[in-house]
PDB file of C-alpha atoms in Angstrom:
ATOM      1  CA  MET P   1     -25.640  35.032 -53.275  1.00 54.00           C
ATOM      2  CA  THR P   2     -25.293  36.846 -49.998  1.00 50.00           C
ATOM      3  CA  ASP P   3     -27.403  34.340 -48.130  1.00 52.00           C
ATOM      4  CA  GLN P   4     -24.983  31.461 -49.411  1.00 50.00           C
ATOM      5  CA  ASN P   5     -22.070  33.238 -48.281  1.00 51.00           C
ATOM      6  CA  SER P   6     -23.563  33.932 -44.984  1.00 50.00           C
ATOM      7  CA  GLU P   7     -24.508  30.234 -44.707  1.00 50.00           C
ATOM      8  CA  THR P   8     -21.127  29.067 -45.719  1.00 57.00           C
ATOM      9  CA  ALA P   9     -19.632  31.210 -43.085  1.00 53.00           C
ATOM     10  CA  GLU P  10     -21.889  30.074 -40.495  1.00 58.00           C
ATOM     11  CA  GLN P  11     -20.958  26.500 -41.285  1.00 53.00           C
ATOM     12  CA  ALA P  12     -17.271  27.254 -41.115  1.00 51.00           C
ATOM     13  CA  LYS P  13     -17.809  28.803 -37.796  1.00 50.00           C
ATOM     14  CA  ALA P  14     -19.513  25.786 -36.515  1.00 50.00           C
ATOM     15  CA  LYS P  15     -16.709  23.588 -37.769  1.00 50.00           C
ATOM     16  CA  ARG P  16     -14.092  25.624 -35.962  1.00 52.00           C
ATOM     17  CA  SER P  17     -16.336  25.449 -32.779  1.00 51.00           C
ATOM     18  CA  ASN P  18     -16.692  21.643 -32.950  1.00 51.00           C
ATOM     19  CA  ALA P  19     -13.010  21.381 -33.519  1.00 48.00           C
ATOM     20  CA  THR P  20     -12.204  23.358 -30.547  1.00 47.00           C
ATOM     21  CA  VAL P  21     -14.596  21.504 -28.396  1.00 42.00           C
ATOM     22  CA  VAL P  22     -12.855  18.134 -29.567  1.00 42.00           C
ATOM     23  CA  VAL P  23      -9.388  19.357 -28.604  1.00 41.00           C
ATOM     24  CA  ILE P  24     -10.581  20.731 -25.430  1.00 43.00           C
ATOM     25  CA  CYS P  25     -11.975  17.500 -24.516  1.00 43.00           C
ATOM     26  CA  ALA P  26      -8.962  15.536 -25.700  1.00 40.00           C
ATOM     27  CA  GLY P  27      -6.801  17.579 -23.586  1.00 43.00           C
ATOM     28  CA  VAL P  28      -9.159  16.996 -20.537  1.00 37.00           C
ATOM     29  CA  PHE P  29      -9.149  13.134 -21.049  1.00 38.00           C
ATOM     30  CA  PHE P  30      -5.291  12.995 -21.519  1.00 39.00           C
ATOM     31  CA  GLY P  31      -4.779  15.067 -18.585  1.00 39.00           C
ATOM     32  CA  MET P  32      -7.065  12.857 -16.437  1.00 37.00           C
ATOM     33  CA  VAL P  33      -5.087   9.830 -17.442  1.00 35.00           C
ATOM     34  CA  GLY P  34      -2.020  11.565 -16.522  1.00 39.00           C
ATOM     35  CA  LEU P  35      -3.212  12.573 -13.127  1.00 35.00           C
ATOM     36  CA  SER P  36      -4.417   9.153 -12.487  1.00 33.00           C
ATOM     37  CA  PHE P  37      -0.848   7.909 -12.846  1.00 34.00           C
ATOM     38  CA  ALA P  38       0.611  10.652 -10.781  1.00 35.00           C
ATOM     39  CA  ALA P  39      -2.016  10.157  -8.236  1.00 35.00           C
ATOM     40  CA  VAL P  40      -0.736   6.417  -7.378  1.00 36.00           C
ATOM     41  CA  PRO P  41       2.847   7.583  -5.849  1.00 37.00           C
ATOM     42  CA  LEU P  42       1.309  10.761  -4.473  1.00 37.00           C
ATOM     43  CA  TYR P  43      -1.524   8.830  -2.666  1.00 34.00           C
ATOM     44  CA  GLN P  44       1.026   6.328  -1.384  1.00 40.00           C
ATOM     45  CA  LEU P  45       3.535   9.110  -0.091  1.00 39.00           C
ATOM     46  CA  PHE P  46       0.703  10.776   1.583  1.00 37.00           C
ATOM     47  CA  CYS P  47      -0.330   7.527   3.266  1.00 41.00           C
ATOM     48  CA  GLN P  48       3.154   7.059   4.440  1.00 42.00           C
ATOM     49  CA  VAL P  49       3.660  10.477   5.781  1.00 40.00           C
ATOM     50  CA  THR P  50       0.430  10.715   7.401  1.00 39.00           C
ATOM     51  CA  GLY P  51      -0.348   6.999   8.597  1.00 38.00           C
ATOM     52  CA  TYR P  52      -3.708   7.566   6.660  1.00 41.00           C
ATOM     53  CA  GLY P  53      -5.567   4.153   6.069  1.00 42.00           C
ATOM     54  CA  GLY P  54      -3.564   2.333   8.696  1.00 46.00           C
ATOM     55  CA  THR P  55      -0.042   2.784   6.693  1.00 62.00           C
ATOM     56  CA  THR P  56       2.726   2.171   9.067  1.00 59.00           C
ATOM     57  CA  GLN P  57       5.804   4.357   9.246  1.00 77.00           C
ATOM     58  CA  ARG P  58       9.522   3.285   8.450  1.00 76.00           C
ATOM     59  CA  ALA P  59      12.111   4.259  11.099  1.00 78.00           C
ATOM     60  CA  GLU P  60      15.986   3.916  10.849  1.00 80.00           C
ATOM     61  CA  GLU P  61      16.637   3.208  14.485  1.00 84.00           C
ATOM     62  CA  ALA P  62      14.731   2.429  17.839  1.00 85.00           C
ATOM     63  CA  SER P  63      13.209   4.701  20.010  1.00 88.00           C
ATOM     64  CA  GLU P  64      15.124   6.106  22.929  1.00 92.00           C
ATOM     65  CA  THR P  65      11.986   6.290  25.145  1.00 95.00           C
ATOM     66  CA  ILE P  66      10.243   3.216  26.577  1.00 97.00           C
ATOM     67  CA  LEU P  67       7.136   3.861  28.554  1.00 97.00           C
ATOM     68  CA  ASP P  68       5.449   1.459  30.813  1.00 97.00           C
ATOM     69  CA  ARG P  69       2.023   1.504  28.811  1.00 97.00           C
ATOM     70  CA  GLU P  70       1.562  -1.907  27.009  1.00 97.00           C
ATOM     71  CA  ILE P  71      -0.457  -2.666  24.157  1.00 97.00           C
ATOM     72  CA  ILE P  72      -1.088  -6.064  22.586  1.00 98.00           C
ATOM     73  CA  VAL P  73      -0.113  -6.424  18.996  1.00 97.00           C
ATOM     74  CA  SER P  74      -1.941  -9.193  16.881  1.00 97.00           C
ATOM     75  CA  PHE P  75      -0.547 -10.530  13.516  1.00 97.00           C
ATOM     76  CA  ASP P  76      -2.759 -11.347  10.597  1.00 97.00           C
ATOM     77  CA  ALA P  77      -1.757 -12.866   7.342  1.00 96.00           C
ATOM     78  CA  ASN P  78      -3.532 -13.177   4.195  1.00 96.00           C
ATOM     79  CA  VAL P  79      -2.664 -14.370   0.567  1.00 96.00           C
ATOM     80  CA  ALA P  80      -4.452 -12.917  -2.500  1.00 95.00           C
ATOM     81  CA  PRO P  81      -5.876 -15.215  -5.304  1.00 95.00           C
ATOM     82  CA  GLY P  82      -3.243 -16.364  -7.953  1.00 92.00           C
ATOM     83  CA  LEU P  83      -0.495 -16.867  -5.353  1.00 96.00           C
ATOM     84  CA  ASP P  84      -0.356 -20.256  -4.129  1.00 96.00           C
ATOM     85  CA  TRP P  85       1.584 -19.791  -0.885  1.00 97.00           C
ATOM     86  CA  ASP P  86       1.004 -20.799   2.588  1.00 97.00           C
ATOM     87  CA  PHE P  87       1.577 -17.717   4.829  1.00 97.00           C
ATOM     88  CA  LYS P  88       1.120 -17.121   8.512  1.00 97.00           C
ATOM     89  CA  PRO P  89       2.732 -15.376  11.637  1.00 97.00           C
ATOM     90  CA  LYS P  90       4.709 -17.654  13.791  1.00 96.00           C
ATOM     91  CA  GLN P  91       2.990 -16.011  17.066  1.00 94.00           C
ATOM     92  CA  LYS P  92      -0.411 -14.971  17.022  1.00 95.00           C
ATOM     93  CA  LYS P  93       0.056 -11.770  19.302  1.00 96.00           C
ATOM     94  CA  VAL P  94       2.774 -10.190  21.641  1.00 97.00           C
ATOM     95  CA  ARG P  95       2.517  -7.601  24.592  1.00 98.00           C
ATOM     96  CA  VAL P  96       4.894  -4.511  24.074  1.00 97.00           C
ATOM     97  CA  LYS P  97       5.537  -1.458  25.906  1.00 97.00           C
ATOM     98  CA  LEU P  98       5.340   1.844  23.852  1.00 97.00           C
ATOM     99  CA  GLY P  99       8.701   2.583  22.535  1.00 97.00           C
ATOM    100  CA  GLN P 100       9.975  -1.022  22.807  1.00 97.00           C
ATOM    101  CA  MET P 101      11.693  -2.688  19.917  1.00 96.00           C
ATOM    102  CA  THR P 102      10.080  -5.872  19.045  1.00 96.00           C
ATOM    103  CA  GLU P 103      11.104  -8.619  16.565  1.00 96.00           C
ATOM    104  CA  ILE P 104       8.709 -11.252  15.252  1.00 96.00           C
ATOM    105  CA  MET P 105       8.520 -13.609  12.584  1.00 96.00           C
ATOM    106  CA  TYR P 106       6.042 -14.678   9.637  1.00 97.00           C
ATOM    107  CA  GLU P 107       6.472 -17.756   7.595  1.00 97.00           C
ATOM    108  CA  ALA P 108       5.901 -18.382   3.862  1.00 97.00           C
ATOM    109  CA  LYS P 109       5.804 -21.507   1.939  1.00 97.00           C
ATOM    110  CA  SER P 110       5.348 -21.885  -1.782  1.00 97.00           C
ATOM    111  CA  LEU P 111       2.852 -24.481  -2.805  1.00 97.00           C
ATOM    112  CA  ALA P 112       3.378 -23.747  -6.371  1.00 95.00           C
ATOM    113  CA  GLN P 113       4.813 -25.852  -9.173  1.00 94.00           C
ATOM    114  CA  GLN P 114       7.359 -23.276 -10.269  1.00 94.00           C
ATOM    115  CA  VAL P 115       9.178 -20.114  -8.993  1.00 94.00           C
ATOM    116  CA  SER P 116       6.866 -17.642  -7.829  1.00 95.00           C
ATOM    117  CA  THR P 117       7.393 -14.020  -6.470  1.00 95.00           C
ATOM    118  CA  GLY P 118       5.084 -12.188  -4.149  1.00 94.00           C
ATOM    119  CA  THR P 119       5.033  -8.753  -2.642  1.00 92.00           C
ATOM    120  CA  SER P 120       2.924  -7.678   0.298  1.00 91.00           C
ATOM    121  CA  THR P 121       0.780  -4.808   1.209  1.00 89.00           C
ATOM    122  CA  PHE P 122       0.203  -3.901   4.800  1.00 89.00           C
ATOM    123  CA  ASN P 123      -1.555  -1.867   7.607  1.00 88.00           C
ATOM    124  CA  VAL P 124      -2.442  -1.593  11.035  1.00 93.00           C
ATOM    125  CA  ALA P 125      -5.941  -1.231  12.622  1.00 93.00           C
ATOM    126  CA  PRO P 126      -7.231   0.815  14.202  1.00 93.00           C
ATOM    127  CA  PHE P 127      -6.082   2.928  11.177  1.00 91.00           C
ATOM    128  CA  GLU P 128      -5.680   6.118  13.422  1.00 92.00           C
ATOM    129  CA  VAL P 129      -2.490   4.162  14.941  1.00 93.00           C
ATOM    130  CA  GLY P 130      -0.786   3.931  11.625  1.00 92.00           C
ATOM    131  CA  GLY P 131       1.177   7.149  12.243  1.00 91.00           C
ATOM    132  CA  TYR P 132       2.565   5.724  15.421  1.00 94.00           C
ATOM    133  CA  PHE P 133       3.483   2.060  14.095  1.00 94.00           C
ATOM    134  CA  ASN P 134       7.363   2.317  12.980  1.00 94.00           C
ATOM    135  CA  LYS P 135       9.148  -0.526  11.294  1.00 93.00           C
ATOM    136  CA  ILE P 136      12.790  -0.793  11.327  1.00 92.00           C
ATOM    137  CA  ASP P 137      12.989  -4.102   9.226  1.00 88.00           C
ATOM    138  CA  CYS P 138      10.366  -5.684   7.435  1.00 87.00           C
ATOM    139  CA  PHE P 139       9.953  -8.322   4.547  1.00 85.00           C
ATOM    140  CA  CYS P 140       7.306  -5.937   2.866  1.00 80.00           C
ATOM    141  CA  PHE P 141      10.203  -3.551   1.891  1.00 73.00           C
ATOM    142  CA  THR P 142      11.430  -6.059  -0.641  1.00 84.00           C
ATOM    143  CA  GLU P 143      10.143  -8.459  -3.270  1.00 90.00           C
ATOM    144  CA  GLN P 144      10.143 -12.280  -2.170  1.00 93.00           C
ATOM    145  CA  PRO P 145      11.019 -14.934  -4.584  1.00 94.00           C
ATOM    146  CA  LEU P 146      10.232 -18.713  -3.599  1.00 96.00           C
ATOM    147  CA  GLN P 147      11.154 -22.209  -5.507  1.00 96.00           C
ATOM    148  CA  SER P 148       8.431 -24.756  -5.427  1.00 96.00           C
ATOM    149  CA  GLY P 149       7.937 -26.055  -1.872  1.00 96.00           C
ATOM    150  CA  GLU P 150      10.579 -23.519  -0.521  1.00 97.00           C
ATOM    151  CA  SER P 151       9.663 -22.027   2.956  1.00 96.00           C
ATOM    152  CA  ILE P 152      11.240 -18.897   4.541  1.00 95.00           C
ATOM    153  CA  ASP P 153      10.919 -17.134   8.107  1.00 96.00           C
ATOM    154  CA  MET P 154      10.570 -13.307   7.573  1.00 94.00           C
ATOM    155  CA  PRO P 155      11.232 -11.022  10.236  1.00 93.00           C
ATOM    156  CA  VAL P 156       9.555  -7.754  11.221  1.00 93.00           C
ATOM    157  CA  VAL P 157      11.223  -5.534  13.784  1.00 95.00           C
ATOM    158  CA  PHE P 158       8.909  -2.604  14.979  1.00 95.00           C
ATOM    159  CA  PHE P 159       8.076  -0.260  17.856  1.00 96.00           C
ATOM    160  CA  ILE P 160       5.076   1.916  18.766  1.00 96.00           C
ATOM    161  CA  ASP P 161       5.960   5.614  19.194  1.00 96.00           C
ATOM    162  CA  PRO P 162       5.800   6.743  22.675  1.00 96.00           C
ATOM    163  CA  GLU P 163       4.077   9.859  21.362  1.00 95.00           C
ATOM    164  CA  LEU P 164       0.722   7.777  20.933  1.00 96.00           C
ATOM    165  CA  ASP P 165       0.598   8.230  24.686  1.00 96.00           C
ATOM    166  CA  LYS P 166      -0.039  11.861  24.248  1.00 96.00           C
ATOM    167  CA  ASP P 167      -2.762  11.391  21.757  1.00 95.00           C
ATOM    168  CA  GLU P 168      -6.279  11.918  23.598  1.00 95.00           C
ATOM    169  CA  SER P 169      -8.004   9.974  20.775  1.00 94.00           C
ATOM    170  CA  LEU P 170      -6.061   6.691  21.390  1.00 95.00           C
ATOM    171  CA  LYS P 171      -6.055   6.807  25.133  1.00 93.00           C
ATOM    172  CA  ASN P 172      -8.324   3.616  25.270  1.00 94.00           C
ATOM    173  CA  ILE P 173      -6.271   1.800  22.718  1.00 95.00           C
ATOM    174  CA  LYS P 174      -5.291  -1.596  24.096  1.00 95.00           C
ATOM    175  CA  GLU P 175      -4.708  -3.762  21.155  1.00 97.00           C
ATOM    176  CA  ILE P 176      -3.461  -3.214  17.644  1.00 96.00           C
ATOM    177  CA  THR P 177      -3.523  -5.551  14.679  1.00 96.00           C
ATOM    178  CA  LEU P 178      -0.735  -5.606  11.968  1.00 95.00           C
ATOM    179  CA  SER P 179      -2.152  -7.223   8.843  1.00 94.00           C
ATOM    180  CA  TYR P 180      -0.103  -8.280   5.619  1.00 94.00           C
ATOM    181  CA  THR P 181      -1.534  -9.486   2.234  1.00 94.00           C
ATOM    182  CA  PHE P 182       0.732 -11.077  -0.321  1.00 94.00           C
ATOM    183  CA  PHE P 183       0.192 -10.687  -4.006  1.00 93.00           C
ATOM    184  CA  GLU P 184       1.929 -12.573  -6.850  1.00 93.00           C
ATOM    185  CA  LEU P 185       3.989 -10.177  -9.223  1.00 86.00           C
ATOM    186  CA  PRO P 186       3.312 -10.573 -12.862  1.00 77.00           C
ATOM    187  CA  LYS P 187       5.674 -12.589 -14.543  1.00 68.00           C
ATOM    188  CA  ASP P 188       8.428 -10.908 -17.006  1.00 60.00           C
ATOM    189  CA  GLY P 189       6.677  -9.104 -19.868  1.00 47.00           C
ATOM    190  CA  GLU P 190       3.208  -9.780 -18.297  1.00 47.00           C
ATOM    191  CA  GLU P 191       3.017  -6.180 -16.525  1.00 47.00           C
ATOM    192  CA  GLU P 192       4.500  -4.160 -19.478  1.00 41.00           C
ATOM    193  CA  THR P 193       1.978  -5.960 -21.708  1.00 36.00           C
ATOM    194  CA  ALA P 194      -0.801  -5.138 -19.547  1.00 40.00           C
ATOM    195  CA  ALA P 195       0.187  -1.368 -19.094  1.00 40.00           C
ATOM    196  CA  VAL P 196       0.393  -1.030 -22.979  1.00 37.00           C
ATOM    197  CA  ALA P 197      -2.935  -2.645 -23.473  1.00 38.00           C
ATOM    198  CA  SER P 198      -4.817  -0.651 -21.156  1.00 37.00           C
ATOM    199  CA  PRO P 199      -2.914   2.221 -19.170  1.00 38.00           C
ATOM    200  CA  SER P 200      -6.151   3.915 -17.852  1.00 39.00           C
ATOM    201  CA  ASP P 201      -7.510   0.599 -16.496  1.00 41.00           C
ATOM    202  CA  ALA P 202      -4.195  -0.152 -14.546  1.00 39.00           C
ATOM    203  CA  ALA P 203      -4.086   3.102 -12.827  1.00 36.00           C
ATOM    204  CA  THR P 204      -7.652   2.859 -11.726  1.00 34.00           C
ATOM    205  CA  ASP P 205      -6.928  -0.590 -10.509  1.00 37.00           C
ATOM    206  CA  LYS P 206      -4.119   0.623  -8.400  1.00 33.00           C
ATOM    207  CA  LEU P 207      -6.248   3.228  -6.956  1.00 32.00           C
TER     208      LEU P 207
END
């Protein structure tokens, strides 16, 4: 009888241990999912503040200082699969002085058979320049809907922070490339359905 009681006690102890492990694993899993969602806005904020990965900055007003040093800014345009648009810069490159406010235009035309809405990602190369590239106005700040066959000119107003001239690692920089990629926004209901069906996959894709 004592041996049976001892065996029963050991089994109960093992079951409690297994249950504890299950609870811990579940907590770690859901915690990781939560962190993956949180990581998206945190990563974006980090990029915006530091210019990491070539992320440009947003400015409210023009620079008060303009230096003689000039840099060529080239413009690049891309369209992701799924968005039937023609998208291109209206000029290939401009030469600007550090601190000089400059406006250029991109053009987008919808080749789709129905209304489509795009949103763009952007960066500059070399990546190290991201923290010095300031946009005052840009189509990338908003979503852009286009009717079938509709075309639109979209401005970008920017300046390069004169502080770049003090960065010894960028002394030899003579050309910068500003690049945009337009993606199609999910139609009403698609984004919500996708998020409900696979929240962890959605978070992973965004990262």
